[in-house]
Short mmCIF file of C-alpha atoms in Angstrom, two decimals:
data_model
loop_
_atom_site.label_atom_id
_atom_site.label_comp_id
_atom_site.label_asym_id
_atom_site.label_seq_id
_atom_site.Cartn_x
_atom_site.Cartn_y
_atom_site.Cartn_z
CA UNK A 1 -7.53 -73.66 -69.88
CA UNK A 2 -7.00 -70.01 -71.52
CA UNK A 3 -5.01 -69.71 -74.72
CA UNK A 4 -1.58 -69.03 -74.02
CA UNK A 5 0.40 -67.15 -77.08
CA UNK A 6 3.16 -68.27 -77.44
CA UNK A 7 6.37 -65.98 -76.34
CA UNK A 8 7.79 -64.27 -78.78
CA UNK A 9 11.64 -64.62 -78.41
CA UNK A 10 14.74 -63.16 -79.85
CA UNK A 11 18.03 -63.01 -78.53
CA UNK A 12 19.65 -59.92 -79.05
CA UNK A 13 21.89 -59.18 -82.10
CA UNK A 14 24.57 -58.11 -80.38
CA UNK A 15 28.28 -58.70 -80.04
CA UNK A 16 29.09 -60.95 -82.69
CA UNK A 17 31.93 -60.16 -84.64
CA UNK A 18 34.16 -57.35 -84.70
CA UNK A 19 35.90 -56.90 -88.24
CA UNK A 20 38.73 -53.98 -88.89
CA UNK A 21 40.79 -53.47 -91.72
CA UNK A 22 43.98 -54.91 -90.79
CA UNK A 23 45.90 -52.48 -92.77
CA UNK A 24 45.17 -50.93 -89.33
CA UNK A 25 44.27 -52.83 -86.89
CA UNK A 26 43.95 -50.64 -84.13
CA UNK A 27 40.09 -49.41 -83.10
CA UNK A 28 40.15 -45.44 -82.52
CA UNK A 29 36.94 -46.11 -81.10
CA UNK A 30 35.32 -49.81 -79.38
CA UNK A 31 32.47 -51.24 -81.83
CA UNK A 32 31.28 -54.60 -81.75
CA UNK A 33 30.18 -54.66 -85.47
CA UNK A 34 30.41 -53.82 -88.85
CA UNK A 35 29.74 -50.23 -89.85
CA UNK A 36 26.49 -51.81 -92.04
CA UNK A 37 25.00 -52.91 -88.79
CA UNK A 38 22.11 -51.14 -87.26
CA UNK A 39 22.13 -53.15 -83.52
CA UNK A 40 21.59 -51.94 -80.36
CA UNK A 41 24.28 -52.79 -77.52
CA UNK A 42 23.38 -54.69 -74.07
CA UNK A 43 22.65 -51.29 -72.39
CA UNK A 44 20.10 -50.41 -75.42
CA UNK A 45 22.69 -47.93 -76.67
CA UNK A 46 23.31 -48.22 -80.30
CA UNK A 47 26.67 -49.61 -81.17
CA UNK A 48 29.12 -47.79 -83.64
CA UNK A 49 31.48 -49.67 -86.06
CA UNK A 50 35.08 -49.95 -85.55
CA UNK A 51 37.47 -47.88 -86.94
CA UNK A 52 40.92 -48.34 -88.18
CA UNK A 53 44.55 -46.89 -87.77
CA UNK A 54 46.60 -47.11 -90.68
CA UNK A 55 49.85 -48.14 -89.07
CA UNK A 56 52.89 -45.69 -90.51
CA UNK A 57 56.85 -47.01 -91.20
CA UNK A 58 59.58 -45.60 -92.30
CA UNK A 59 61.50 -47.18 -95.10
CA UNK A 60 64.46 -46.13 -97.06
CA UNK A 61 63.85 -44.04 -100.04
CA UNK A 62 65.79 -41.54 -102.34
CA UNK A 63 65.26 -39.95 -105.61
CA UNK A 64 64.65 -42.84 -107.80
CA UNK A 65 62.21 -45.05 -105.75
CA UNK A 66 62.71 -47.13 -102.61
CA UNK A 67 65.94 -48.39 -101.30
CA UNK A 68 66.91 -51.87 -100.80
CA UNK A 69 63.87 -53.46 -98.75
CA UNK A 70 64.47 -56.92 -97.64
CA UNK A 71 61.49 -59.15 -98.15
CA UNK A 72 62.04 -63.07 -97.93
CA UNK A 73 59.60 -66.49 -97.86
CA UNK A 74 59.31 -67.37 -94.44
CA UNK A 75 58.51 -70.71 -95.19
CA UNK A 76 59.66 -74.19 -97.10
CA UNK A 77 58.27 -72.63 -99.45
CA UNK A 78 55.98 -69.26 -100.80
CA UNK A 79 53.96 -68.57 -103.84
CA UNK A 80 56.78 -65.98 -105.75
CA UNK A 81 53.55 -63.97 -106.61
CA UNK A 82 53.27 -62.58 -103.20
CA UNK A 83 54.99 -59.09 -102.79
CA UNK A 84 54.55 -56.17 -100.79
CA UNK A 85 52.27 -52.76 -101.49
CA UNK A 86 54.17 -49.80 -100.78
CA UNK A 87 52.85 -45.90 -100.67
CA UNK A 88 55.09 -43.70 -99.56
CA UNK A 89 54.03 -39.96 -98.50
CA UNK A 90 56.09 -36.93 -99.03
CA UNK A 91 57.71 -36.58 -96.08
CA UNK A 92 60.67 -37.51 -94.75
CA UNK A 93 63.49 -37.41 -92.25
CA UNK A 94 67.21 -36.44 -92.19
CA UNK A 95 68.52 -40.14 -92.56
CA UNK A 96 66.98 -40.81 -95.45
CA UNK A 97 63.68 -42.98 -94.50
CA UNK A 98 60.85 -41.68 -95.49
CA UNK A 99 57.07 -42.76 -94.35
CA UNK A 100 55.54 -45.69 -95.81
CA UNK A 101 52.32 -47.79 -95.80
CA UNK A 102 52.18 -51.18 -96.67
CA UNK A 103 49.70 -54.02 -97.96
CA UNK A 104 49.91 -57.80 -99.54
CA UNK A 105 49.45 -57.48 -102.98
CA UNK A 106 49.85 -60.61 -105.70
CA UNK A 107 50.61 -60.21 -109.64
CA UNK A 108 47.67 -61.43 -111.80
CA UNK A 109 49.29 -60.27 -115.28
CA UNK A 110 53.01 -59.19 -115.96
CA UNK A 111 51.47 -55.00 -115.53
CA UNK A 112 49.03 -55.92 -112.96
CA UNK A 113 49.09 -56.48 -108.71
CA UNK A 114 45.73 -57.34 -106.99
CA UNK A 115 45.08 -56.12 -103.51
CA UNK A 116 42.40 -54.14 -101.46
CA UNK A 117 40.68 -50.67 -102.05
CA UNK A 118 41.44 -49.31 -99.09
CA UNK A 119 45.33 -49.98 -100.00
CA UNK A 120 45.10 -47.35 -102.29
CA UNK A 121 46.79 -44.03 -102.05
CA UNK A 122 47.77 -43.19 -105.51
CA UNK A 123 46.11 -39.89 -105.20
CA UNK A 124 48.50 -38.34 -102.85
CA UNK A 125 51.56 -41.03 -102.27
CA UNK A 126 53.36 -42.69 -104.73
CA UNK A 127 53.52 -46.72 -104.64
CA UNK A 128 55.93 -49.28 -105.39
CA UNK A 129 55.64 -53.19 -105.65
CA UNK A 130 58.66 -55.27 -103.86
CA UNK A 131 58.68 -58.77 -104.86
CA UNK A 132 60.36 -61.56 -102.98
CA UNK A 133 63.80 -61.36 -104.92
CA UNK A 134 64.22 -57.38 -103.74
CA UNK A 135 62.76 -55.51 -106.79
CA UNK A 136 61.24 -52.52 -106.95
CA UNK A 137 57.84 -51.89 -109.39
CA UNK A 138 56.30 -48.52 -109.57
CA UNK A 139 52.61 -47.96 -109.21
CA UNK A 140 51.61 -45.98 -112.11
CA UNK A 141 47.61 -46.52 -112.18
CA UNK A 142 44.35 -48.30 -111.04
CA UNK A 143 43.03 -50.74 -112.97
CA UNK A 144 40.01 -51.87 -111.22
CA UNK A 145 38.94 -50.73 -107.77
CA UNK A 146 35.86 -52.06 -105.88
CA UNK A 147 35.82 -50.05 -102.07
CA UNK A 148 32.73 -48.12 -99.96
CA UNK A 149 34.69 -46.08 -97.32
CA UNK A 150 32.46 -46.37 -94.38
CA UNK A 151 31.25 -43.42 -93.49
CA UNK A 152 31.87 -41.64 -89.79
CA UNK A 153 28.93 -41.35 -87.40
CA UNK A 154 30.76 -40.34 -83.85
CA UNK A 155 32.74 -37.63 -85.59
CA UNK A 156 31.09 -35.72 -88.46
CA UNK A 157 33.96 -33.74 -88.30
CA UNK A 158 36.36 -35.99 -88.87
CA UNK A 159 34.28 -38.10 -91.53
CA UNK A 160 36.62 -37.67 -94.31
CA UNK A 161 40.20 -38.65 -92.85
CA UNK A 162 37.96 -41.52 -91.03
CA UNK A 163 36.27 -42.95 -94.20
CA UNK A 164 39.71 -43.04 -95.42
CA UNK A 165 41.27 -45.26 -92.22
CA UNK A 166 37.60 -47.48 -92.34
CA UNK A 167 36.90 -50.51 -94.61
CA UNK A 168 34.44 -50.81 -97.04
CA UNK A 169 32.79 -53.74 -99.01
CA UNK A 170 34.11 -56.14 -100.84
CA UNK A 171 36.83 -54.08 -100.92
CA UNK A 172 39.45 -55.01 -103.68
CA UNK A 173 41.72 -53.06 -106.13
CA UNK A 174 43.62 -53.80 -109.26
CA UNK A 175 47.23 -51.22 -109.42
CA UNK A 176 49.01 -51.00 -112.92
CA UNK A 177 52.45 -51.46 -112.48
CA UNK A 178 54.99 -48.73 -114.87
CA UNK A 179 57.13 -51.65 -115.84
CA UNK A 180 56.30 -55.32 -115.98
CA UNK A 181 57.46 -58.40 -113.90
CA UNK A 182 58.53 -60.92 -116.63
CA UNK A 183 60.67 -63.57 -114.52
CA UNK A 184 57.36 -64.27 -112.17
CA UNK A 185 54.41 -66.07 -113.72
CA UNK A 186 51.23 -64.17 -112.88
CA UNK A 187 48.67 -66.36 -110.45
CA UNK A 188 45.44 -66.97 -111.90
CA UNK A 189 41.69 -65.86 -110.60
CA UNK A 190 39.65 -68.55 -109.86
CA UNK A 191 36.61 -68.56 -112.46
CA UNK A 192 33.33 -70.01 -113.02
CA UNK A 193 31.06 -72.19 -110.79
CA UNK A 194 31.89 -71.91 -106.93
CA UNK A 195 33.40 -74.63 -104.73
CA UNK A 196 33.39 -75.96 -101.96
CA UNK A 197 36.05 -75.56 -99.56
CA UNK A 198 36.44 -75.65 -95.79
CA UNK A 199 39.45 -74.07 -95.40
CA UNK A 200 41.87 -71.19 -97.07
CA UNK A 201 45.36 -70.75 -96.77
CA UNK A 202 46.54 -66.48 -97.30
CA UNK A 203 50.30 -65.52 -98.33
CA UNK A 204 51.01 -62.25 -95.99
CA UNK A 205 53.46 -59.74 -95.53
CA UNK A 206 54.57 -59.54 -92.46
CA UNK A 207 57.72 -57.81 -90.36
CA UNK A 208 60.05 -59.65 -89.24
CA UNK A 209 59.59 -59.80 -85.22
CA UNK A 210 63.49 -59.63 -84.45
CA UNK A 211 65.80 -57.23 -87.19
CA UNK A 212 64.61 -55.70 -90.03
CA UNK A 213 62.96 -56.30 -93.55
CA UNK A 214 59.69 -58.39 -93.65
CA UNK A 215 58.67 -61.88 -94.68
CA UNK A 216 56.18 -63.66 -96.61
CA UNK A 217 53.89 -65.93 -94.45
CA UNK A 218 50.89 -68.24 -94.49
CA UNK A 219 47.77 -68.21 -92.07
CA UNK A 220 45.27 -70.52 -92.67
CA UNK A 221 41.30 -70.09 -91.73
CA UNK A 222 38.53 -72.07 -91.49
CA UNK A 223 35.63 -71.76 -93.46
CA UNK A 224 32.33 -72.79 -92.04
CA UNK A 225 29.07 -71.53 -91.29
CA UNK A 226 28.75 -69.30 -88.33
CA UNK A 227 24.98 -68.63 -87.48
CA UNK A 228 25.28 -65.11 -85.75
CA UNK A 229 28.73 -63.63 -88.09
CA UNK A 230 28.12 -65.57 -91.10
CA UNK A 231 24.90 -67.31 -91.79
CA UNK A 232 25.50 -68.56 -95.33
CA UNK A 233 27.15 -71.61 -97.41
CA UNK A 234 29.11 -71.39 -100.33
CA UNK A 235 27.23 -72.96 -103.12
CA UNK A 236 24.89 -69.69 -102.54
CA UNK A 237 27.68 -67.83 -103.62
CA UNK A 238 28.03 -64.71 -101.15
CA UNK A 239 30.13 -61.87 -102.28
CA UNK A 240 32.17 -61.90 -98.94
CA UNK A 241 33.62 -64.89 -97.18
CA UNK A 242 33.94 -65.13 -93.53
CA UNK A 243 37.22 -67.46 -92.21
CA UNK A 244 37.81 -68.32 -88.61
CA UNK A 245 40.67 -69.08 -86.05
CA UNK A 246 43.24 -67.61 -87.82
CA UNK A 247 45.18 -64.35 -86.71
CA UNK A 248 46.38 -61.75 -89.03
CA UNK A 249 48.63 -58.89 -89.00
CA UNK A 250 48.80 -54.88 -89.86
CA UNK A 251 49.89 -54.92 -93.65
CA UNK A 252 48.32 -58.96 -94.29
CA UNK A 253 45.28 -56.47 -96.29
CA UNK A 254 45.42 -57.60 -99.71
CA UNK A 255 46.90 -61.36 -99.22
CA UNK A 256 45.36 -64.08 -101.83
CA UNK A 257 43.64 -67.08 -100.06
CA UNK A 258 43.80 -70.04 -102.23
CA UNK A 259 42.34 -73.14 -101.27
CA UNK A 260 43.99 -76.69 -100.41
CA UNK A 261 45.25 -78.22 -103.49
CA UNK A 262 44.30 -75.57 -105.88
CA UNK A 263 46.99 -72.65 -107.66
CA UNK A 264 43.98 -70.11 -108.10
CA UNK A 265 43.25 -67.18 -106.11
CA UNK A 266 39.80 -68.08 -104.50
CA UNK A 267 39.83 -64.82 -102.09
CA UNK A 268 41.15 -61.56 -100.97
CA UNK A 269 41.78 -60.46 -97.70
CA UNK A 270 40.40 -57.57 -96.46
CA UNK A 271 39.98 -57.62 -92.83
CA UNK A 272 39.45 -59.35 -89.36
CA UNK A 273 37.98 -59.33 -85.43
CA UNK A 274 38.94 -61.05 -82.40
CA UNK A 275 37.69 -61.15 -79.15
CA UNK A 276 39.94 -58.62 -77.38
CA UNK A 277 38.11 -55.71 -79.86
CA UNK A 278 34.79 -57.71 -78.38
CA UNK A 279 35.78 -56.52 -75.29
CA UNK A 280 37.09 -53.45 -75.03
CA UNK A 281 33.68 -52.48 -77.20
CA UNK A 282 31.31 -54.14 -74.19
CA UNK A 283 33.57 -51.74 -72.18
CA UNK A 284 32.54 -49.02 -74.26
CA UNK A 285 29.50 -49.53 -73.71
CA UNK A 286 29.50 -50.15 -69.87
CA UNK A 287 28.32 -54.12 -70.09
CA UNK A 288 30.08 -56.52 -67.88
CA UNK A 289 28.59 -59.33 -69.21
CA UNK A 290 31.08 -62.08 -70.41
CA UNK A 291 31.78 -62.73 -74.34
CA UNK A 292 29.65 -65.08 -75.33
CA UNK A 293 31.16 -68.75 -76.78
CA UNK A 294 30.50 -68.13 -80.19
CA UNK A 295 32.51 -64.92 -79.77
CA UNK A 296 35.63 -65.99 -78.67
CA UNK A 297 36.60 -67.40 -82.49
CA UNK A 298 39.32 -64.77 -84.37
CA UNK A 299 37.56 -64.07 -87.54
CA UNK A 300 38.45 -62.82 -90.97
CA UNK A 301 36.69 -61.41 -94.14
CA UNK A 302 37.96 -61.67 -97.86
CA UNK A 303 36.30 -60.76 -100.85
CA UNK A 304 34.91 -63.45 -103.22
CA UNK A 305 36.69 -63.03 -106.06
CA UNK A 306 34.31 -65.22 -108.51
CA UNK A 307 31.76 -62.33 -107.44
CA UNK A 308 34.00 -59.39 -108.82
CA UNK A 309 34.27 -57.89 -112.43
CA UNK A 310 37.99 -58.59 -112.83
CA UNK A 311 39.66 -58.19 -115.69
CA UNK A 312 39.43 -60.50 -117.55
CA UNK A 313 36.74 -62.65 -115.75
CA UNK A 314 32.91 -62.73 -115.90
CA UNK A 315 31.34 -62.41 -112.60
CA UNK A 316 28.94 -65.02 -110.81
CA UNK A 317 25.23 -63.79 -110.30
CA UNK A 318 26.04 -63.44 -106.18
CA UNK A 319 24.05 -62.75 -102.58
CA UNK A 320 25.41 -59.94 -100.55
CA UNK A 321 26.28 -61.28 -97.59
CA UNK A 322 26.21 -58.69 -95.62
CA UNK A 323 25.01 -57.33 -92.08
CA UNK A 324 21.48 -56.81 -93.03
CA UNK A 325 21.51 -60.28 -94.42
CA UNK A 326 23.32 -61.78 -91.25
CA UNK A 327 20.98 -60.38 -88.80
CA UNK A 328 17.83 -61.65 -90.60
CA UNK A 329 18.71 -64.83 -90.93
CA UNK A 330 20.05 -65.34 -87.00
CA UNK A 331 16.85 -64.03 -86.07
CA UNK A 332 15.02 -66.71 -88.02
CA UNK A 333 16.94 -69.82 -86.83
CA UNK A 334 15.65 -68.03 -83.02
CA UNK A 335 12.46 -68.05 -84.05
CA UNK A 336 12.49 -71.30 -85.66
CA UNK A 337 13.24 -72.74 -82.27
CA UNK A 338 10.72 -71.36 -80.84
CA UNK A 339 8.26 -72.80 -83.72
CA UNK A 340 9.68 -76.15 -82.76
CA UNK A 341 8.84 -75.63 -79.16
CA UNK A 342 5.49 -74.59 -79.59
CA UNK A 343 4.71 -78.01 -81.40
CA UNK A 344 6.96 -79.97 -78.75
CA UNK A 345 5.55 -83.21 -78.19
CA UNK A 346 6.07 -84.88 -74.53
CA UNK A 347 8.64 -87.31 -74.16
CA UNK A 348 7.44 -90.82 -72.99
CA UNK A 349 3.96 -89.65 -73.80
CA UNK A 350 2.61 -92.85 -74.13
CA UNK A 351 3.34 -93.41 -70.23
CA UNK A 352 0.38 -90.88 -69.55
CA UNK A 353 -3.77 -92.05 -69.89
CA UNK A 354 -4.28 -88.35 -71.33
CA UNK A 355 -3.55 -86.57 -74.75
CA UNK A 356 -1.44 -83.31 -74.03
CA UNK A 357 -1.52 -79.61 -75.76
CA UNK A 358 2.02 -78.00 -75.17
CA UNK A 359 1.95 -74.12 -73.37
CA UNK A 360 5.08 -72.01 -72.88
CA UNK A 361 6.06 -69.83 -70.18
CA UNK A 362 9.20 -67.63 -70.64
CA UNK A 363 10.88 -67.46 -67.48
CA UNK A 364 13.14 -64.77 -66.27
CA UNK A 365 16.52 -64.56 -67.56
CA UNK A 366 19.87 -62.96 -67.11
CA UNK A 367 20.55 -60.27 -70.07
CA UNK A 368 24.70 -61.18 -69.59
CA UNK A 369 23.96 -64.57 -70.91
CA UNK A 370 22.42 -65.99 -73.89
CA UNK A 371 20.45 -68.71 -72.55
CA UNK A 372 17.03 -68.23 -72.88
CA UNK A 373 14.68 -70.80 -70.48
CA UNK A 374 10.92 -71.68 -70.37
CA UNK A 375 8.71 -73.75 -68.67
CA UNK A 376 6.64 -76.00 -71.08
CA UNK A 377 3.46 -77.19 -69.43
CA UNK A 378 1.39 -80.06 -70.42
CA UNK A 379 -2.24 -79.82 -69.90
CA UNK A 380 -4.34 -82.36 -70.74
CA UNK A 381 -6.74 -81.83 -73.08
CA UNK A 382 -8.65 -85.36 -73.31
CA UNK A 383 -8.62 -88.92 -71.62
CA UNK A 384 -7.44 -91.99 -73.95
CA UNK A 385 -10.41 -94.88 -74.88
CA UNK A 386 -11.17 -97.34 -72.49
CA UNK A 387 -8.46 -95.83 -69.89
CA UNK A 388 -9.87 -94.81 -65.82
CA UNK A 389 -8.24 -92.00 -64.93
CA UNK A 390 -6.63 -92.45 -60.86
CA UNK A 391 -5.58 -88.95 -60.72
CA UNK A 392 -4.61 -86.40 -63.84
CA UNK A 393 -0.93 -85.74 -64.54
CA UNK A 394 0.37 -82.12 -65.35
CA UNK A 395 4.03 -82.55 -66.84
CA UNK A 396 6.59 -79.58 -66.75
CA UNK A 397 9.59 -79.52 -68.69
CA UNK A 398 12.31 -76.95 -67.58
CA UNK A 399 13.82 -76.17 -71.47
CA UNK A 400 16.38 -73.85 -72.54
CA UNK A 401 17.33 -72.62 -75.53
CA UNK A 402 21.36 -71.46 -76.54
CA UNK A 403 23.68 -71.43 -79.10
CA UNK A 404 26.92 -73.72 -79.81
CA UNK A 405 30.47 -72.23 -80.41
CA UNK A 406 29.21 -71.48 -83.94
CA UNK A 407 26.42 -70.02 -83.00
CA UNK A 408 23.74 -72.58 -83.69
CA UNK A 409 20.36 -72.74 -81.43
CA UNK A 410 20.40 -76.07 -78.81
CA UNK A 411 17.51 -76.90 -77.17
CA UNK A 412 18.41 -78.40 -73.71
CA UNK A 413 15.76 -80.19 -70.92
CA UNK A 414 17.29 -79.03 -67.97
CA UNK A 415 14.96 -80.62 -65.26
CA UNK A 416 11.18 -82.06 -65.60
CA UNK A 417 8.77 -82.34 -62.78
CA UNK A 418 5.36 -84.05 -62.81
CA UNK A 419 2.19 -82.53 -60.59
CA UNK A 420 -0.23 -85.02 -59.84
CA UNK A 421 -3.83 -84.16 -59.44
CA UNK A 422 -5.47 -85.86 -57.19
CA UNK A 423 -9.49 -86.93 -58.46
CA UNK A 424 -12.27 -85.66 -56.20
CA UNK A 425 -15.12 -86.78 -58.11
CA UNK A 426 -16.37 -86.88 -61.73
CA UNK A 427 -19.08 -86.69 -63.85
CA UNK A 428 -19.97 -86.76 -67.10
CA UNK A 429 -16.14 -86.35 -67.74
CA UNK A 430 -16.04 -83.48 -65.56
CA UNK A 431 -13.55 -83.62 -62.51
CA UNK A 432 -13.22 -81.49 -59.66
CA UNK A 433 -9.08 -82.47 -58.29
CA UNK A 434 -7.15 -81.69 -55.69
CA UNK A 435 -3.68 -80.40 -57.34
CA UNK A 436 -0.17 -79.24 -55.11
CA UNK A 437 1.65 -77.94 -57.55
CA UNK A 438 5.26 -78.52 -58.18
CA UNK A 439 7.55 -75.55 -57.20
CA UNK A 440 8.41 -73.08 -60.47
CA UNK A 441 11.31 -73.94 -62.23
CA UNK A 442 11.55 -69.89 -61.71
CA UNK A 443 10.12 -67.03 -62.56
CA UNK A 444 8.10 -66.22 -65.26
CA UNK A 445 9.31 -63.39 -67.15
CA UNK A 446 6.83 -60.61 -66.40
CA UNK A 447 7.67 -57.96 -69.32
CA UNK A 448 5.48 -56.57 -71.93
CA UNK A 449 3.52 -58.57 -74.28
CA UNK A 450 4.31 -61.60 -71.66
CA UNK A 451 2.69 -59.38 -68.58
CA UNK A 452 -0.42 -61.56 -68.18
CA UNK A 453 1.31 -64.92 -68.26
CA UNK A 454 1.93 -64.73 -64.82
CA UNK A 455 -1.71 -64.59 -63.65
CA UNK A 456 -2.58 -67.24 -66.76
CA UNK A 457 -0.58 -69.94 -65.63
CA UNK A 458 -2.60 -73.23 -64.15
CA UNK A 459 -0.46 -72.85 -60.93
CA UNK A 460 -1.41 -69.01 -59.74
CA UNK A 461 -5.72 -69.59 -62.46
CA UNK A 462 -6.73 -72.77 -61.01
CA UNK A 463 -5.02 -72.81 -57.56
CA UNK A 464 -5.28 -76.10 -56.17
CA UNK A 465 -9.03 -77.12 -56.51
CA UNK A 466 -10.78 -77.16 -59.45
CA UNK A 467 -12.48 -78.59 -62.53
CA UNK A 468 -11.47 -79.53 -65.96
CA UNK A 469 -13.13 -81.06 -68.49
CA UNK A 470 -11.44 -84.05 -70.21
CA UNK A 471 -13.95 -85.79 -72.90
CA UNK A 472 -12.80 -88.72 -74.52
CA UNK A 473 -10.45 -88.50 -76.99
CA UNK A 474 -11.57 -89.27 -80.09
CA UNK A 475 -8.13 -90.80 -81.73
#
């Protein structure tokens, strides 16, 4: 029997999680991933990062500050912390609204709000702070500001008001308020070692849907691993934490995320994906294959707070869990797979009066799903003590290899088949057999590195007379 390498195997790194700044919201242009990510789409086509429209509103405003904007808690009840990040621009219209942007921001000290980095606009609009009870704080100042604009590679030309509209990493910022907030105790940071949570509930900003003036929210994710988007567990405390099947809004950037049971801000919110950006970005790139299922879950991304140099707070020694990071360690739970293949023992092995030695065959496969199958053959390689062989047994397993909804590899037997050699004669442990193969499962993937599989495979090598050599085995 020739030695068979084994296939080398990797599903592509592509489509797995769309995340925007949901400041915006709105993609000016489709991208499946990140702007870190350096992947290649289905049509080989390299994939650029979404990008963000800062939605505008107008809100009432005259010379001394904003006017009277109603924001409420939407719920039983809302942490009184919660507010609403306000930059208005310089111009304005006729009836006395004038254009605004908005964020979630929280107070962490009587002077101090904590949102996002790409919030801030104190360099050309001036900001305000509107807490739940109507007031008014102006933005005088930032304290602390963490943010990477990411940088425009479609549009040179437009890189700066881009990099402006796009989210960077971890993205957080601390604004200085002019005058303190003295009737609302400040929430506090969460310090020291990192928890364990599975779930976190955010506090957002959000318009009302029917009237005017806005409401304070809560939207709660789950927080799990994710094998293709986020490939990492708390205790290894990753700068960035990924939170699934919750939807957020335009204006939720900035909301706290606190975790059940506990008063201290574990998170910030920076952005999200969903499948509908999924889409329209396959469009973009002329693929009309399907979403997979482990990217159909609405995603979020908040900034690990225990990882940032906050004021007062001392920062955990963190991972960045970013892109890079992602993408190596998806493709190493694909090619541990295929490790655990390669050493695949038969099932019911002890049913056969041979010894086996495993070979893989990668058979075709369709590039709109992301089911990879083979066809493991098991050739004898020796005869067990004291056994008489009747004929010699070639078992074929038909196995595939895919991912659950969070993206973790499966290995599924989707059919087995036995041939059944018929013995000729023998001697010396040498036997000539008569073999009709079983039919291929289908066919072998003929690309590349895996071009002379084809022609090495015991069905197309051996035909169906020949010899093979099967000593006895010696344990």
């Amino acid at each position: 029997m020739p030695t068979i390498s084994p296939v080398s195997w990797a599903l592509p790194l592509i489509g797995l999680l769309a995340l925007v700044s949901s400041l915006g919201c709105q993609p000016q242009t489709g991208g499946l991933l990140n702007s870190d990510r350096k992947q290649l789409g289905p049509d080989g086509r390299r994939i650029s990062g979404p990008r963000t429209n800062t939605p505008k509103e107008y809100l009432p405003y005259n010379s001394s500050g904003p006017g009277r904007i109603e924001l409420k808690c939407g719920e039983t009840w809302c942490p009184p912390q919660v507010g609403m990040l306000i930059f208005f621009a310089q111009e304005g219209r006729s009836d006395g609204l004038r254009l605004a942007r908005r964020c979630t921001a929280s107070i962490i000290a009587p002077n101090l709000i904590l949102s996002n980095g790409h919030c801030d606009r104190t360099a050309t609009s001036q900001g305000y702070f509107v807490t739940q009870d109507g007031q008014s704080h102006r933005v005088v100042g930032v304290e602390f500001k963490e943010f990477t604009p990411s940088k425009s590679e479609s549009r040179p030309a437009q890189s700066s008001k881009r990099q402006e509209l796009s989210s960077g990493r971890p993205d957080v910022a601390v604004f200085r308020l002019e005058t303190s907030v003295t009737n609302i105790a400040p929430l506090k940071i969460a310090k020291g070692s990192q928890i364990n949570f599975k779930s976190l509930t955010g506090y957002v900003v959000n318009a009302n849907d029917a009237g005017e003036g806005y409401k304070v929210e809560s939207v709660q994710c789950l927080i799990r691993y994710h094998g293709a988007a986020w490939p990492f567990f708390l205790e290894e405390n990753p700068d960035v934490i990924f939170g699934f099947d919750c939807k957020t809004r335009p204006g939720n950037s900035g909301a706290p995320m606190f975790a059940p049971g506990i008063p201290e801000i574990q998170a910030v919110y920076f952005g999200y994906g969903n499948s509908e950006l999924l889409i329209k970005a396959l469009r973009n790139t002329k693929s009309d294959r399907p979403l997979f299922n482990y990217e159909k879950h609405w995603s979020m991304i908040a900034a690990n707070v225990r990882c940032l140099n906050l004021p007062g707070t001392v920062p955990l020694d963190c991972i960045r869990a970013d892109e890079e990071e992602a993408n190596k360690r998806f493709q190493k739970s694909q090619e541990k797979i295929v490790d655990e293949l390669r050493l695949r023992n038969l099932p019911e092995a002890h049913k056969f009066a041979t010894h086996f030695e495993v070979y893989l065959y990668p058979l075709h496969f369709d590039e709109r799903s992301s089911e990879r199958g083979y066809e493991a053959l098991y050739h004898p390689r020796c005869r067990l003590k004291g056994q008489r062989l009747r004929q010699i047994s070639f078992p074929q397993e038909h196995l595939v290899t895919t991912f659950n909804e969070w993206a973790e590899p499966r290995l599924l037997v989707r059919d087995t088949k036995v041939t059944q050699a018929k013995i000729e004669d023998e001697r010396n442990g040498i036997y000539q057999v008569f073999a009709h193969w079983q039919p291929a499962f289908a066919a072998i993937w003929n690309s590349g590195r895996n071009s002379k599989l084809v022609n090495e495979h015991p069905r197309k090598r051996y035909g169906t007379r020949f010899s093979i050599d099967l000593p006895e085995c010696t344990r």
